[in-house]
Amino acid sequence: IGESGAAIHPTLAPVPLEQAEANGTAFAEAINKKSLAELRALSAEELFEGYKNADNKSFPTVIDNNFYTETLPETYNAGQQAKIPLLLGWNSAEIGGGAFMQGKENTPENFIDRVRTSYPEVADEVLEHYAHDTPEEVAQSATALISDGFIAFSTWKWFDLQRKNSDKPVYRYMYSKIRPQVKADSLAPKPLGAGHANEIEYAMGNLHYIKAHDWTEADYQVSHTMQDYFANFIINANPNSNSLPQWPAAEANTPAPLFMNINTQSQAEDSQHDDRYRFWDTYYAEK
């Protein structure tokens, strides 16, 4: 079961050993440590303080020819990954669109400006995939765009690689249930979807431990549904049972694979956005 992205570009893809060693050496020099022994002698607090003040804050996993021998797409395309059933997905609003708009209003003009600044070489193509004619569309598209770059695309790529390079079933979900607002934050704007990590307390059945929200019967129902899907998959390699909406495995080569939209009324739906993920696939393949 995969819930928080994949180590596939642009989400913390593994780097070559030489680059990782250079990054580590630069970090050690920045905090005035001259050996591995000196680094290991640091307390967690000291190490974290050094990290906060360092210029380089990126420490992804490493193609070390031991754990990773190549990038994950290379492994999957060679058919060398584990041939096991897979259940994975992402949330409907992983990051709020304000992070992309950087304080600018949700106007079409501002969105176009931000896209041209962020993706100058492919701005026209990005704009084709993210509707932006109204402030409402801009709010949705800014959320979708930054969420895609954060986690959604890398998870989609993992999904796509496994379904095309394995004969085992692959089940994809979109988690969409918006949790109640925090009681002390009643004036905050309503989110456009489920944010990053919002599914965890539902999947783990932990709503009753979290007192900051006024959970409803619908929240508990979504939690039971998600727990049942996950437990069925763990036990039977299949999330389905007679008491749940049927969740079909994705076909290997269909351009709009079915996914389970987990919400108050969970249901299988046709994907509406795989064209944009195929665009990002081409874009990141060239990086």
PDB file of C-alpha atoms in Angstrom:
ATOM      1  CA  ILE A   1       0.000   0.000   0.000  1.00  0.00           C
ATOM      2  CA  GLY A   2       1.456   3.351  -1.031  1.00  0.00           C
ATOM      3  CA  GLU A   3       0.060   6.614   0.348  1.00  0.00           C
ATOM      4  CA  SER A   4       2.670   9.371   0.145  1.00  0.00           C
ATOM      5  CA  GLY A   5       4.228   9.530  -3.260  1.00  0.00           C
ATOM      6  CA  ALA A   6       7.069   7.568  -4.786  1.00  0.00           C
ATOM      7  CA  ALA A   7      10.800   8.166  -5.098  1.00  0.00           C
ATOM      8  CA  ILE A   8      10.318   9.187  -8.707  1.00  0.00           C
ATOM      9  CA  HIS A   9      11.213  12.611 -10.093  1.00  0.00           C
ATOM     10  CA  PRO A  10      10.209  15.214  -8.958  1.00  0.00           C
ATOM     11  CA  THR A  11       9.371  13.625  -5.566  1.00  0.00           C
ATOM     12  CA  LEU A  12      12.712  12.910  -3.874  1.00  0.00           C
ATOM     13  CA  ALA A  13      14.041  10.675  -6.632  1.00  0.00           C
ATOM     14  CA  PRO A  14      17.276   8.880  -5.660  1.00  0.00           C
ATOM     15  CA  VAL A  15      20.467  10.625  -6.724  1.00  0.00           C
ATOM     16  CA  PRO A  16      23.758   9.129  -7.959  1.00  0.00           C
ATOM     17  CA  LEU A  17      26.235   8.114  -5.275  1.00  0.00           C
ATOM     18  CA  GLU A  18      28.745  10.771  -6.359  1.00  0.00           C
ATOM     19  CA  GLN A  19      26.169  13.532  -5.936  1.00  0.00           C
ATOM     20  CA  ALA A  20      25.093  12.214  -2.528  1.00  0.00           C
ATOM     21  CA  GLU A  21      28.701  12.076  -1.339  1.00  0.00           C
ATOM     22  CA  ALA A  22      29.303  15.631  -2.545  1.00  0.00           C
ATOM     23  CA  ASN A  23      26.148  16.824  -0.786  1.00  0.00           C
ATOM     24  CA  GLY A  24      27.200  15.102   2.436  1.00  0.00           C
ATOM     25  CA  THR A  25      30.712  16.543   2.278  1.00  0.00           C
ATOM     26  CA  ALA A  26      29.366  20.045   1.695  1.00  0.00           C
ATOM     27  CA  PHE A  27      26.971  19.679   4.626  1.00  0.00           C
ATOM     28  CA  ALA A  28      29.744  18.476   6.951  1.00  0.00           C
ATOM     29  CA  GLU A  29      31.934  21.400   5.937  1.00  0.00           C
ATOM     30  CA  ALA A  30      29.057  23.847   6.489  1.00  0.00           C
ATOM     31  CA  ILE A  31      28.706  22.751  10.115  1.00  0.00           C
ATOM     32  CA  ASN A  32      32.484  22.504  10.651  1.00  0.00           C
ATOM     33  CA  LYS A  33      32.730  18.731  11.024  1.00  0.00           C
ATOM     34  CA  LYS A  34      35.710  16.998   9.485  1.00  0.00           C
ATOM     35  CA  SER A  35      34.899  13.314   9.879  1.00  0.00           C
ATOM     36  CA  LEU A  36      32.096  10.793  10.071  1.00  0.00           C
ATOM     37  CA  ALA A  37      32.999  10.221  13.708  1.00  0.00           C
ATOM     38  CA  GLU A  38      32.420  13.904  14.467  1.00  0.00           C
ATOM     39  CA  LEU A  39      29.063  13.819  12.692  1.00  0.00           C
ATOM     40  CA  ARG A  40      27.983  10.701  14.587  1.00  0.00           C
ATOM     41  CA  ALA A  41      28.919  12.347  17.877  1.00  0.00           C
ATOM     42  CA  LEU A  42      26.340  15.090  17.333  1.00  0.00           C
ATOM     43  CA  SER A  43      23.100  14.990  19.269  1.00  0.00           C
ATOM     44  CA  ALA A  44      19.864  14.976  17.302  1.00  0.00           C
ATOM     45  CA  GLU A  45      19.268  18.598  18.320  1.00  0.00           C
ATOM     46  CA  GLU A  46      22.727  19.684  17.181  1.00  0.00           C
ATOM     47  CA  LEU A  47      22.351  17.892  13.878  1.00  0.00           C
ATOM     48  CA  PHE A  48      18.950  19.463  13.278  1.00  0.00           C
ATOM     49  CA  GLU A  49      20.229  22.950  14.087  1.00  0.00           C
ATOM     50  CA  GLY A  50      23.044  22.450  11.610  1.00  0.00           C
ATOM     51  CA  TYR A  51      20.574  21.231   9.016  1.00  0.00           C
ATOM     52  CA  LYS A  52      18.319  24.263   9.483  1.00  0.00           C
ATOM     53  CA  ASN A  53      21.220  26.624   8.859  1.00  0.00           C
ATOM     54  CA  ALA A  54      22.744  24.737   5.908  1.00  0.00           C
ATOM     55  CA  ASP A  55      22.235  25.846   2.315  1.00  0.00           C
ATOM     56  CA  ASN A  56      21.606  22.304   1.081  1.00  0.00           C
ATOM     57  CA  LYS A  57      18.512  20.738   2.647  1.00  0.00           C
ATOM     58  CA  SER A  58      17.916  17.976   0.126  1.00  0.00           C
ATOM     59  CA  PHE A  59      18.948  14.474   1.192  1.00  0.00           C
ATOM     60  CA  PRO A  60      17.041  11.979  -0.952  1.00  0.00           C
ATOM     61  CA  THR A  61      17.858   8.303  -1.164  1.00  0.00           C
ATOM     62  CA  VAL A  62      20.872   7.196  -3.172  1.00  0.00           C
ATOM     63  CA  ILE A  63      21.624   4.976  -6.166  1.00  0.00           C
ATOM     64  CA  ASP A  64      24.325   3.216  -4.185  1.00  0.00           C
ATOM     65  CA  ASN A  65      24.440  -0.031  -6.264  1.00  0.00           C
ATOM     66  CA  ASN A  66      23.275  -1.834  -3.162  1.00  0.00           C
ATOM     67  CA  PHE A  67      19.698  -0.871  -2.280  1.00  0.00           C
ATOM     68  CA  TYR A  68      19.102   1.081  -5.486  1.00  0.00           C
ATOM     69  CA  THR A  69      21.025   0.029  -8.571  1.00  0.00           C
ATOM     70  CA  GLU A  70      19.214   2.459 -10.888  1.00  0.00           C
ATOM     71  CA  THR A  71      16.212   4.785 -10.937  1.00  0.00           C
ATOM     72  CA  LEU A  72      12.839   3.251 -10.132  1.00  0.00           C
ATOM     73  CA  PRO A  73      11.423   3.740 -13.656  1.00  0.00           C
ATOM     74  CA  GLU A  74      14.440   1.872 -15.034  1.00  0.00           C
ATOM     75  CA  THR A  75      13.842  -1.000 -12.609  1.00  0.00           C
ATOM     76  CA  TYR A  76      10.141  -1.219 -13.446  1.00  0.00           C
ATOM     77  CA  ASN A  77      10.609  -0.900 -17.195  1.00  0.00           C
ATOM     78  CA  ALA A  78      13.073  -3.795 -17.005  1.00  0.00           C
ATOM     79  CA  GLY A  79      10.481  -5.834 -15.105  1.00  0.00           C
ATOM     80  CA  GLN A  80      12.802  -6.213 -12.121  1.00  0.00           C
ATOM     81  CA  GLN A  81      10.431  -4.872  -9.448  1.00  0.00           C
ATOM     82  CA  ALA A  82       8.550  -7.112  -7.012  1.00  0.00           C
ATOM     83  CA  LYS A  83       5.614  -8.672  -8.845  1.00  0.00           C
ATOM     84  CA  ILE A  84       3.020  -8.179  -6.128  1.00  0.00           C
ATOM     85  CA  PRO A  85      -0.449  -6.632  -5.921  1.00  0.00           C
ATOM     86  CA  LEU A  86      -0.354  -2.887  -5.324  1.00  0.00           C
ATOM     87  CA  LEU A  87      -2.861  -0.460  -3.816  1.00  0.00           C
ATOM     88  CA  LEU A  88      -1.936   3.220  -3.945  1.00  0.00           C
ATOM     89  CA  GLY A  89      -3.255   6.713  -4.388  1.00  0.00           C
ATOM     90  CA  TRP A  90      -3.178  10.311  -3.304  1.00  0.00           C
ATOM     91  CA  ASN A  91      -5.431  12.987  -1.821  1.00  0.00           C
ATOM     92  CA  SER A  92      -7.623  15.384  -3.757  1.00  0.00           C
ATOM     93  CA  ALA A  93      -5.849  18.556  -2.558  1.00  0.00           C
ATOM     94  CA  GLU A  94      -2.414  17.545  -1.342  1.00  0.00           C
ATOM     95  CA  ILE A  95      -1.262  21.176  -1.086  1.00  0.00           C
ATOM     96  CA  GLY A  96      -3.421  24.291  -1.166  1.00  0.00           C
ATOM     97  CA  GLY A  97      -3.192  26.419  -4.269  1.00  0.00           C
ATOM     98  CA  GLY A  98      -2.012  29.421  -2.288  1.00  0.00           C
ATOM     99  CA  ALA A  99       1.418  27.812  -2.126  1.00  0.00           C
ATOM    100  CA  PHE A 100       1.601  28.050  -5.917  1.00  0.00           C
ATOM    101  CA  MET A 101       0.035  31.502  -6.201  1.00  0.00           C
ATOM    102  CA  GLN A 102       2.418  32.884  -3.556  1.00  0.00           C
ATOM    103  CA  GLY A 103      -0.006  35.411  -2.148  1.00  0.00           C
ATOM    104  CA  LYS A 104      -1.395  36.597  -5.461  1.00  0.00           C
ATOM    105  CA  GLU A 105      -5.158  36.657  -6.014  1.00  0.00           C
ATOM    106  CA  ASN A 106      -6.751  33.786  -7.921  1.00  0.00           C
ATOM    107  CA  THR A 107      -7.159  35.665 -11.180  1.00  0.00           C
ATOM    108  CA  PRO A 108      -6.530  34.157 -14.609  1.00  0.00           C
ATOM    109  CA  GLU A 109      -3.819  36.748 -15.252  1.00  0.00           C
ATOM    110  CA  ASN A 110      -1.976  35.924 -12.040  1.00  0.00           C
ATOM    111  CA  PHE A 111      -2.199  32.196 -12.683  1.00  0.00           C
ATOM    112  CA  ILE A 112      -0.810  32.602 -16.196  1.00  0.00           C
ATOM    113  CA  ASP A 113       2.029  34.717 -14.812  1.00  0.00           C
ATOM    114  CA  ARG A 114       2.892  32.128 -12.164  1.00  0.00           C
ATOM    115  CA  VAL A 115       2.834  29.291 -14.716  1.00  0.00           C
ATOM    116  CA  ARG A 116       5.074  31.192 -17.124  1.00  0.00           C
ATOM    117  CA  THR A 117       7.486  31.927 -14.296  1.00  0.00           C
ATOM    118  CA  SER A 118       7.527  28.348 -12.999  1.00  0.00           C
ATOM    119  CA  TYR A 119       7.493  26.485 -16.331  1.00  0.00           C
ATOM    120  CA  PRO A 120       8.761  28.954 -18.945  1.00  0.00           C
ATOM    121  CA  GLU A 121       9.660  26.350 -21.558  1.00  0.00           C
ATOM    122  CA  VAL A 122       6.277  24.540 -21.469  1.00  0.00           C
ATOM    123  CA  ALA A 123       3.931  27.190 -20.096  1.00  0.00           C
ATOM    124  CA  ASP A 124       1.439  26.980 -22.957  1.00  0.00           C
ATOM    125  CA  GLU A 125       1.121  23.229 -22.541  1.00  0.00           C
ATOM    126  CA  VAL A 126       0.683  23.525 -18.773  1.00  0.00           C
ATOM    127  CA  LEU A 127      -2.055  26.100 -19.281  1.00  0.00           C
ATOM    128  CA  GLU A 128      -3.849  23.738 -21.652  1.00  0.00           C
ATOM    129  CA  HIS A 129      -4.065  21.111 -18.922  1.00  0.00           C
ATOM    130  CA  TYR A 130      -5.172  23.372 -16.054  1.00  0.00           C
ATOM    131  CA  ALA A 131      -8.359  25.396 -16.594  1.00  0.00           C
ATOM    132  CA  HIS A 132      -7.989  29.026 -15.522  1.00  0.00           C
ATOM    133  CA  ASP A 133     -10.821  31.120 -16.980  1.00  0.00           C
ATOM    134  CA  THR A 134     -12.376  32.082 -13.633  1.00  0.00           C
ATOM    135  CA  PRO A 135     -11.126  32.607 -10.064  1.00  0.00           C
ATOM    136  CA  GLU A 136     -12.807  29.350  -9.094  1.00  0.00           C
ATOM    137  CA  GLU A 137     -10.966  27.457 -11.821  1.00  0.00           C
ATOM    138  CA  VAL A 138      -7.707  29.119 -10.836  1.00  0.00           C
ATOM    139  CA  ALA A 139      -8.144  28.042  -7.206  1.00  0.00           C
ATOM    140  CA  GLN A 140      -8.757  24.446  -8.298  1.00  0.00           C
ATOM    141  CA  SER A 141      -5.974  24.407 -10.877  1.00  0.00           C
ATOM    142  CA  ALA A 142      -3.385  26.022  -8.617  1.00  0.00           C
ATOM    143  CA  THR A 143      -4.157  23.328  -6.031  1.00  0.00           C
ATOM    144  CA  ALA A 144      -3.979  20.571  -8.646  1.00  0.00           C
ATOM    145  CA  LEU A 145      -0.770  21.882 -10.195  1.00  0.00           C
ATOM    146  CA  ILE A 146       1.250  22.158  -6.995  1.00  0.00           C
ATOM    147  CA  SER A 147      -0.175  18.861  -5.721  1.00  0.00           C
ATOM    148  CA  ASP A 148       0.860  17.121  -8.934  1.00  0.00           C
ATOM    149  CA  GLY A 149       4.427  18.322  -8.551  1.00  0.00           C
ATOM    150  CA  PHE A 150       4.523  17.393  -4.882  1.00  0.00           C
ATOM    151  CA  ILE A 151       3.107  13.852  -4.787  1.00  0.00           C
ATOM    152  CA  ALA A 152       0.335  13.139  -7.286  1.00  0.00           C
ATOM    153  CA  PHE A 153       2.436  12.716 -10.431  1.00  0.00           C
ATOM    154  CA  SER A 154       5.084  10.517  -8.818  1.00  0.00           C
ATOM    155  CA  THR A 155       2.362   8.263  -7.401  1.00  0.00           C
ATOM    156  CA  TRP A 156       0.663   8.146 -10.793  1.00  0.00           C
ATOM    157  CA  LYS A 157       3.973   7.189 -12.399  1.00  0.00           C
ATOM    158  CA  TRP A 158       4.477   4.369  -9.893  1.00  0.00           C
ATOM    159  CA  PHE A 159       0.921   3.222 -10.616  1.00  0.00           C
ATOM    160  CA  ASP A 160       1.470   3.382 -14.374  1.00  0.00           C
ATOM    161  CA  LEU A 161       4.789   1.527 -14.230  1.00  0.00           C
ATOM    162  CA  GLN A 162       3.403  -1.297 -12.119  1.00  0.00           C
ATOM    163  CA  ARG A 163       0.215  -1.838 -14.123  1.00  0.00           C
ATOM    164  CA  LYS A 164       2.210  -2.014 -17.368  1.00  0.00           C
ATOM    165  CA  ASN A 165       5.054  -4.190 -16.081  1.00  0.00           C
ATOM    166  CA  SER A 166       3.320  -6.748 -13.901  1.00  0.00           C
ATOM    167  CA  ASP A 167       0.475  -9.209 -14.225  1.00  0.00           C
ATOM    168  CA  LYS A 168      -0.594  -8.550 -10.643  1.00  0.00           C
ATOM    169  CA  PRO A 169      -3.587  -6.287  -9.896  1.00  0.00           C
ATOM    170  CA  VAL A 170      -3.117  -2.598  -9.198  1.00  0.00           C
ATOM    171  CA  TYR A 171      -5.788  -0.654  -7.305  1.00  0.00           C
ATOM    172  CA  ARG A 172      -5.735   3.144  -7.423  1.00  0.00           C
ATOM    173  CA  TYR A 173      -7.635   5.528  -5.160  1.00  0.00           C
ATOM    174  CA  MET A 174      -8.309   9.242  -4.739  1.00  0.00           C
ATOM    175  CA  TYR A 175      -8.995  10.197  -1.144  1.00  0.00           C
ATOM    176  CA  SER A 176     -11.487  13.086  -1.207  1.00  0.00           C
ATOM    177  CA  LYS A 177     -13.192  13.307   2.185  1.00  0.00           C
ATOM    178  CA  ILE A 178     -12.767  16.820   3.622  1.00  0.00           C
ATOM    179  CA  ARG A 179     -12.417  16.548   7.380  1.00  0.00           C
ATOM    180  CA  PRO A 180     -14.239  18.997   9.667  1.00  0.00           C
ATOM    181  CA  GLN A 181     -12.454  22.255  10.357  1.00  0.00           C
ATOM    182  CA  VAL A 182     -10.424  22.568  13.514  1.00  0.00           C
ATOM    183  CA  LYS A 183     -12.724  23.951  16.195  1.00  0.00           C
ATOM    184  CA  ALA A 184     -10.380  26.816  17.005  1.00  0.00           C
ATOM    185  CA  ASP A 185     -10.046  27.786  13.338  1.00  0.00           C
ATOM    186  CA  SER A 186     -13.687  28.242  12.340  1.00  0.00           C
ATOM    187  CA  LEU A 187     -12.965  31.344  10.218  1.00  0.00           C
ATOM    188  CA  ALA A 188     -10.459  29.594   7.948  1.00  0.00           C
ATOM    189  CA  PRO A 189     -11.585  29.147   4.324  1.00  0.00           C
ATOM    190  CA  LYS A 190     -13.006  25.761   3.459  1.00  0.00           C
ATOM    191  CA  PRO A 191     -10.385  23.600   1.730  1.00  0.00           C
ATOM    192  CA  LEU A 192     -10.972  22.494  -1.838  1.00  0.00           C
ATOM    193  CA  GLY A 193     -10.249  18.879  -1.023  1.00  0.00           C
ATOM    194  CA  ALA A 194      -8.441  16.506   1.290  1.00  0.00           C
ATOM    195  CA  GLY A 195      -5.000  17.814   2.161  1.00  0.00           C
ATOM    196  CA  HIS A 196      -1.764  15.905   2.524  1.00  0.00           C
ATOM    197  CA  ALA A 197      -1.937  13.230   5.262  1.00  0.00           C
ATOM    198  CA  ASN A 198      -5.627  13.933   5.964  1.00  0.00           C
ATOM    199  CA  GLU A 199      -6.443  10.290   5.220  1.00  0.00           C
ATOM    200  CA  ILE A 200      -4.205   8.832   7.918  1.00  0.00           C
ATOM    201  CA  GLU A 201      -6.578   9.026  10.873  1.00  0.00           C
ATOM    202  CA  TYR A 202      -9.355   7.614   8.701  1.00  0.00           C
ATOM    203  CA  ALA A 203      -7.270   4.718   7.382  1.00  0.00           C
ATOM    204  CA  MET A 204      -5.971   3.875  10.858  1.00  0.00           C
ATOM    205  CA  GLY A 205      -9.333   4.245  12.634  1.00  0.00           C
ATOM    206  CA  ASN A 206      -8.010   6.949  14.950  1.00  0.00           C
ATOM    207  CA  LEU A 207     -10.704   9.621  14.683  1.00  0.00           C
ATOM    208  CA  HIS A 208     -11.799   9.181  18.287  1.00  0.00           C
ATOM    209  CA  TYR A 209      -8.307  10.069  19.515  1.00  0.00           C
ATOM    210  CA  ILE A 210      -8.290  13.468  17.774  1.00  0.00           C
ATOM    211  CA  LYS A 211     -10.356  15.981  19.728  1.00  0.00           C
ATOM    212  CA  ALA A 212      -9.673  19.058  17.574  1.00  0.00           C
ATOM    213  CA  HIS A 213     -12.428  18.122  15.083  1.00  0.00           C
ATOM    214  CA  ASP A 214     -16.163  17.579  15.505  1.00  0.00           C
ATOM    215  CA  TRP A 215     -16.337  14.268  13.680  1.00  0.00           C
ATOM    216  CA  THR A 216     -19.658  13.330  12.104  1.00  0.00           C
ATOM    217  CA  GLU A 217     -21.248   9.981  11.384  1.00  0.00           C
ATOM    218  CA  ALA A 218     -20.124  10.426   7.775  1.00  0.00           C
ATOM    219  CA  ASP A 219     -16.496  10.738   8.907  1.00  0.00           C
ATOM    220  CA  TYR A 220     -16.734   7.498  10.861  1.00  0.00           C
ATOM    221  CA  GLN A 221     -18.365   5.787   7.888  1.00  0.00           C
ATOM    222  CA  VAL A 222     -15.527   6.850   5.588  1.00  0.00           C
ATOM    223  CA  SER A 223     -13.053   5.606   8.184  1.00  0.00           C
ATOM    224  CA  HIS A 224     -14.749   2.198   8.360  1.00  0.00           C
ATOM    225  CA  THR A 225     -14.840   1.978   4.572  1.00  0.00           C
ATOM    226  CA  MET A 226     -11.153   2.801   4.195  1.00  0.00           C
ATOM    227  CA  GLN A 227     -10.137   0.410   6.974  1.00  0.00           C
ATOM    228  CA  ASP A 228     -12.160  -2.378   5.389  1.00  0.00           C
ATOM    229  CA  TYR A 229     -10.622  -1.790   1.964  1.00  0.00           C
ATOM    230  CA  PHE A 230      -7.103  -1.787   3.399  1.00  0.00           C
ATOM    231  CA  ALA A 231      -7.680  -4.819   5.639  1.00  0.00           C
ATOM    232  CA  ASN A 232      -9.201  -6.804   2.773  1.00  0.00           C
ATOM    233  CA  PHE A 233      -6.220  -5.961   0.599  1.00  0.00           C
ATOM    234  CA  ILE A 234      -3.742  -6.944   3.302  1.00  0.00           C
ATOM    235  CA  ILE A 235      -5.492 -10.277   3.878  1.00  0.00           C
ATOM    236  CA  ASN A 236      -6.595 -11.185   0.350  1.00  0.00           C
ATOM    237  CA  ALA A 237      -4.549  -8.974  -2.017  1.00  0.00           C
ATOM    238  CA  ASN A 238      -7.925  -7.557  -3.048  1.00  0.00           C
ATOM    239  CA  PRO A 239      -9.737  -4.645  -1.353  1.00  0.00           C
ATOM    240  CA  ASN A 240     -13.197  -5.835  -2.303  1.00  0.00           C
ATOM    241  CA  SER A 241     -15.940  -7.516  -0.307  1.00  0.00           C
ATOM    242  CA  ASN A 242     -19.704  -7.808  -0.741  1.00  0.00           C
ATOM    243  CA  SER A 243     -20.354  -5.010   1.757  1.00  0.00           C
ATOM    244  CA  LEU A 244     -18.267  -2.373  -0.056  1.00  0.00           C
ATOM    245  CA  PRO A 245     -18.588  -0.497  -3.359  1.00  0.00           C
ATOM    246  CA  GLN A 246     -16.712  -2.550  -5.922  1.00  0.00           C
ATOM    247  CA  TRP A 247     -13.176  -1.359  -6.610  1.00  0.00           C
ATOM    248  CA  PRO A 248     -11.936  -2.665  -9.977  1.00  0.00           C
ATOM    249  CA  ALA A 249      -8.269  -3.236 -10.643  1.00  0.00           C
ATOM    250  CA  ALA A 250      -6.839  -0.901 -13.271  1.00  0.00           C
ATOM    251  CA  GLU A 251      -6.346  -2.290 -16.743  1.00  0.00           C
ATOM    252  CA  ALA A 252      -2.796  -2.213 -18.034  1.00  0.00           C
ATOM    253  CA  ASN A 253      -3.116   0.079 -21.037  1.00  0.00           C
ATOM    254  CA  THR A 254      -6.411   1.927 -20.848  1.00  0.00           C
ATOM    255  CA  PRO A 255      -5.908   5.723 -21.136  1.00  0.00           C
ATOM    256  CA  ALA A 256      -8.524   6.453 -18.443  1.00  0.00           C
ATOM    257  CA  PRO A 257      -8.131   3.762 -15.785  1.00  0.00           C
ATOM    258  CA  LEU A 258     -10.787   3.373 -13.131  1.00  0.00           C
ATOM    259  CA  PHE A 259      -9.983   4.462  -9.593  1.00  0.00           C
ATOM    260  CA  MET A 260     -11.840   4.417  -6.282  1.00  0.00           C
ATOM    261  CA  ASN A 261     -12.922   7.850  -5.080  1.00  0.00           C
ATOM    262  CA  ILE A 262     -12.979   7.420  -1.295  1.00  0.00           C
ATOM    263  CA  ASN A 263     -15.484   9.885   0.098  1.00  0.00           C
ATOM    264  CA  THR A 264     -18.792   9.985   1.961  1.00  0.00           C
ATOM    265  CA  GLN A 265     -20.184   8.035  -0.975  1.00  0.00           C
ATOM    266  CA  SER A 266     -17.238   6.021  -2.252  1.00  0.00           C
ATOM    267  CA  GLN A 267     -17.422   4.886  -5.847  1.00  0.00           C
ATOM    268  CA  ALA A 268     -15.307   3.792  -8.780  1.00  0.00           C
ATOM    269  CA  GLU A 269     -14.819   6.513 -11.381  1.00  0.00           C
ATOM    270  CA  ASP A 270     -13.112   7.012 -14.728  1.00  0.00           C
ATOM    271  CA  SER A 271      -9.965   9.092 -14.527  1.00  0.00           C
ATOM    272  CA  GLN A 272     -10.378  12.588 -15.952  1.00  0.00           C
ATOM    273  CA  HIS A 273      -6.785  13.754 -15.595  1.00  0.00           C
ATOM    274  CA  ASP A 274      -4.449  11.072 -16.914  1.00  0.00           C
ATOM    275  CA  ASP A 275      -3.687  13.175 -19.985  1.00  0.00           C
ATOM    276  CA  ARG A 276      -2.008  15.757 -17.806  1.00  0.00           C
ATOM    277  CA  TYR A 277      -0.004  13.066 -16.019  1.00  0.00           C
ATOM    278  CA  ARG A 278       1.169  11.787 -19.385  1.00  0.00           C
ATOM    279  CA  PHE A 279       2.251  15.347 -20.182  1.00  0.00           C
ATOM    280  CA  TRP A 280       4.264  15.516 -16.951  1.00  0.00           C
ATOM    281  CA  ASP A 281       5.696  12.093 -17.735  1.00  0.00           C
ATOM    282  CA  THR A 282       7.181  13.461 -20.942  1.00  0.00           C
ATOM    283  CA  TYR A 283       8.305  16.656 -19.219  1.00  0.00           C
ATOM    284  CA  TYR A 284      10.139  14.944 -16.364  1.00  0.00           C
ATOM    285  CA  ALA A 285      11.629  12.274 -18.637  1.00  0.00           C
ATOM    286  CA  GLU A 286      13.557  15.050 -20.336  1.00  0.00           C
ATOM    287  CA  LYS A 287      14.962  16.438 -17.076  1.00  0.00           C
TER     288      LYS A 287
END
